[in-house]
C-alpha atoms as one frame of an Amber mdcrd trajectory, in Angstrom:
protein
 -30.082-166.612 -94.140 -27.450-164.016 -93.310 -25.570-166.516 -91.134 -25.598
-169.031 -93.993 -24.155-166.433 -96.371 -21.326-165.613 -93.936 -20.546-169.307
 -93.528 -20.404-169.851 -97.307 -18.165-166.809 -97.747 -15.818-168.154 -95.058
 -15.602-171.531 -96.842 -14.899-169.752-100.132 -12.125-167.739 -98.476 -10.508
-170.902 -97.115 -10.612-172.484-100.574  -8.863-169.452-102.039  -6.088-169.708
 -99.460  -5.638-173.442 -99.993  -5.455-172.930-103.760  -2.625-170.415-103.521
  -0.035-171.665-105.961   3.706-171.338-105.594   5.600-170.540-108.773   9.135
-171.879-109.078  11.560-169.538-110.782  13.174-171.529-113.594  16.298-169.464
-114.244  18.253-166.653-112.625  20.647-165.779-109.868  20.932-164.543-106.297
  23.646-162.286-104.932  24.290-162.465-101.200  25.867-159.291 -99.862  26.701
-158.279 -96.303  27.646-154.879 -94.892  29.359-154.836 -91.499  29.455-151.651
 -89.404  31.931-151.529 -86.506  31.402-149.296 -83.450  27.886-148.777 -84.772
  26.737-146.696 -81.807  29.340-144.059 -82.749  28.164-143.843 -86.363  28.187
-145.864 -89.570  31.507-144.662 -90.988  33.532-147.803 -90.139  32.017-150.168
 -92.666  33.125-153.146 -94.748  31.099-154.675 -97.561  31.372-158.359 -98.505
  30.019-160.141-101.577  29.502-163.545 -99.947  28.060-165.534-102.822  26.922
-165.407-106.435  24.345-168.155-106.876  22.994-169.153-110.292  20.231-171.640
-110.953  18.604-173.508-113.804  15.561-175.354-112.518  16.715-177.371-109.501
  20.428-177.114-110.393  22.603-174.426-108.817  26.080-173.158-109.544  27.550
-171.139-106.691  30.544-168.865-107.219  32.224-167.692-104.023  34.079-164.382
-104.428  37.270-163.524-102.576  36.249-161.294 -99.653  38.958-158.711-100.361
  38.947-158.943-104.158  35.364-159.908-105.170  36.248-160.012-108.873  38.275
-163.168-108.086  36.378-166.448-107.561  37.887-168.515-104.755  35.525-171.493
-104.983  32.769-172.845-107.186  30.171-175.465-106.313  27.505-177.492-108.060
  24.504-177.783-105.729  21.552-180.106-106.137  18.927-180.818-103.513  20.779
-180.897-100.174  24.274-181.827-101.430  27.097-180.104-103.270  30.161-180.941
-105.361  33.335-178.878-105.631  33.871-177.781-109.251  37.418-176.551-108.602
  36.633-173.576-110.880  36.427-175.889-113.916  33.848-174.519-116.382  34.001
-177.615-118.601  32.880-180.077-115.922  30.187-182.527-117.042  27.791-182.384
-114.108  26.203-185.787-114.746  29.625-187.460-114.716  30.687-185.516-111.641
  27.709-186.902-109.718  28.701-190.457-110.695  32.396-190.178-109.863  32.530
-187.914-106.839  30.995-188.383-103.417  28.657-185.507-102.534  28.904-183.387
 -99.397  25.935-182.130 -97.405  25.219-178.432 -97.981  24.843-178.103 -94.224
  28.572-178.834 -93.916  29.569-176.051 -96.324  31.698-173.434 -94.588  32.010
-170.609 -97.144  29.606-168.885 -99.484  25.867-169.252 -98.927  24.937-170.768
 -95.579  22.451-173.631 -95.408  20.924-174.435 -92.039  18.306-176.725 -90.545
  18.174-174.740 -87.324  14.907-172.928 -86.588  14.918-169.172 -86.276  15.966
-168.415 -82.699  13.231-166.797 -80.563  10.869-166.752 -83.544   7.847-167.209
 -81.263   8.784-164.012 -79.461   8.865-161.902 -82.609   7.025-158.596 -82.838
   5.242-157.475 -85.977   6.352-154.174 -87.488   4.594-151.958 -89.988   5.206
-152.606 -93.675   7.810-150.485 -95.412   9.198-149.594 -98.827  12.886-150.262
 -99.438  14.634-149.866-102.800  11.197-149.375-104.406   9.919-152.727-103.097
   7.225-153.321-100.463   8.257-155.418 -97.475   6.562-157.001 -94.481   8.679
-156.827 -91.337   9.120-158.332 -87.902  11.750-157.984 -85.183  13.270-160.247
 -82.547  14.815-158.578 -79.512  16.985-160.277 -76.914  19.416-159.068 -74.229
  22.353-159.688 -76.567  20.968-159.049 -80.043  18.356-157.123 -81.981  17.337
-158.393 -85.432  14.889-157.096 -88.000  13.629-159.212 -90.931  12.265-157.958
 -94.250   9.945-160.270 -96.225   9.057-159.587 -99.834   5.496-160.905-100.467
   5.612-163.178-103.517   4.419-166.528-104.865   7.696-167.044-106.725   9.941
-169.578-105.014  13.706-169.465-105.423  15.918-172.557-104.947  17.727-170.840
-102.071  16.031-169.120 -99.173  16.467-168.277 -95.502  14.277-169.611 -92.671
  11.462-171.276 -94.601   9.232-171.334 -91.513   9.012-167.540 -91.445   8.735
-167.306 -95.230   5.788-169.706 -95.174   4.039-167.760 -92.402   4.469-164.435
 -94.196   3.895-165.839 -97.718   7.060-164.404 -99.175  10.825-164.602 -98.977
  13.298-162.976 -96.623  15.438-160.613 -98.681  17.112-158.624 -95.908  18.176
-159.137 -92.301  19.488-156.305 -90.112  21.178-157.420 -86.924  22.801-155.493
 -84.082  25.157-157.206 -81.654  24.673-155.204 -78.452  27.818-156.441 -76.721
  30.225-156.056 -79.652  28.523-152.907 -80.988  28.457-154.350 -84.510  25.612
-153.786 -86.957  25.305-156.248 -89.860  23.024-156.219 -92.884  22.533-159.314
 -95.016  20.837-158.940 -98.388  19.583-161.514-100.885  19.324-159.784-104.258
  17.536-161.823-106.951  18.440-161.274-110.613  17.223-162.659-113.937  20.550
-163.426-115.584  23.394-165.869-114.905  26.979-164.903-114.202  29.250-165.424
-117.213  31.029-168.385-115.584  27.777-170.096-114.594  26.400-169.451-118.100
  29.391-171.299-119.573  28.824-174.273-117.268  25.064-174.517-117.871  25.368
-174.091-121.652  28.241-176.589-121.904  26.225-179.191-120.000  23.129-178.532
-122.119  25.296-179.134-125.193  26.670-182.408-123.754  23.184-183.623-122.773
  21.779-182.808-126.218  24.627-184.711-127.894  23.914-187.756-125.703  20.220
-187.725-126.616  20.860-187.655-130.394
């Protein structure tokens, strides 16, 4: 009888896991920021901070604004991203996205060279990772693991969540840890450079992206009348 109870409980537990639902975030943004520390073994005083990308999304549609690395208040490029392709907006906030997709040939996001990086490559040495204890960072709980090699040491921070964003890093690891990678710390042992990469989710759009999304909603509503 006891064995039967244990078996039924195990089946129930498997059902709970299989029924875990992923929730897609419908609207918001993601800032991608990197801090680079030179001569890291001598201290963390020689540092440069880079705002690599300001991503904004509405459902499956994304508007990416790429800041100038030296003057982040200036936008050097803007892209419309959908699925695995992107279109250059040329910083035009009055672009009709549906017309752009008809007239312009898309480019694979994996060929994009600035802003957010998209990759199909698996996480290098992922099988050799080592689990670390959970930690609290910026008032958020994170799961962690590290990958150590002769040339590099990298630590990954995963925020446990069911909410799925349209942009993420290394989906294999995020699936295994049931969350999303929000921070990567990496130390190049040969060059003595320490790099942090942060994905910072936010609820609101950038002003420029808001103009583009609202203009296109207006155009689409006019077409449907």
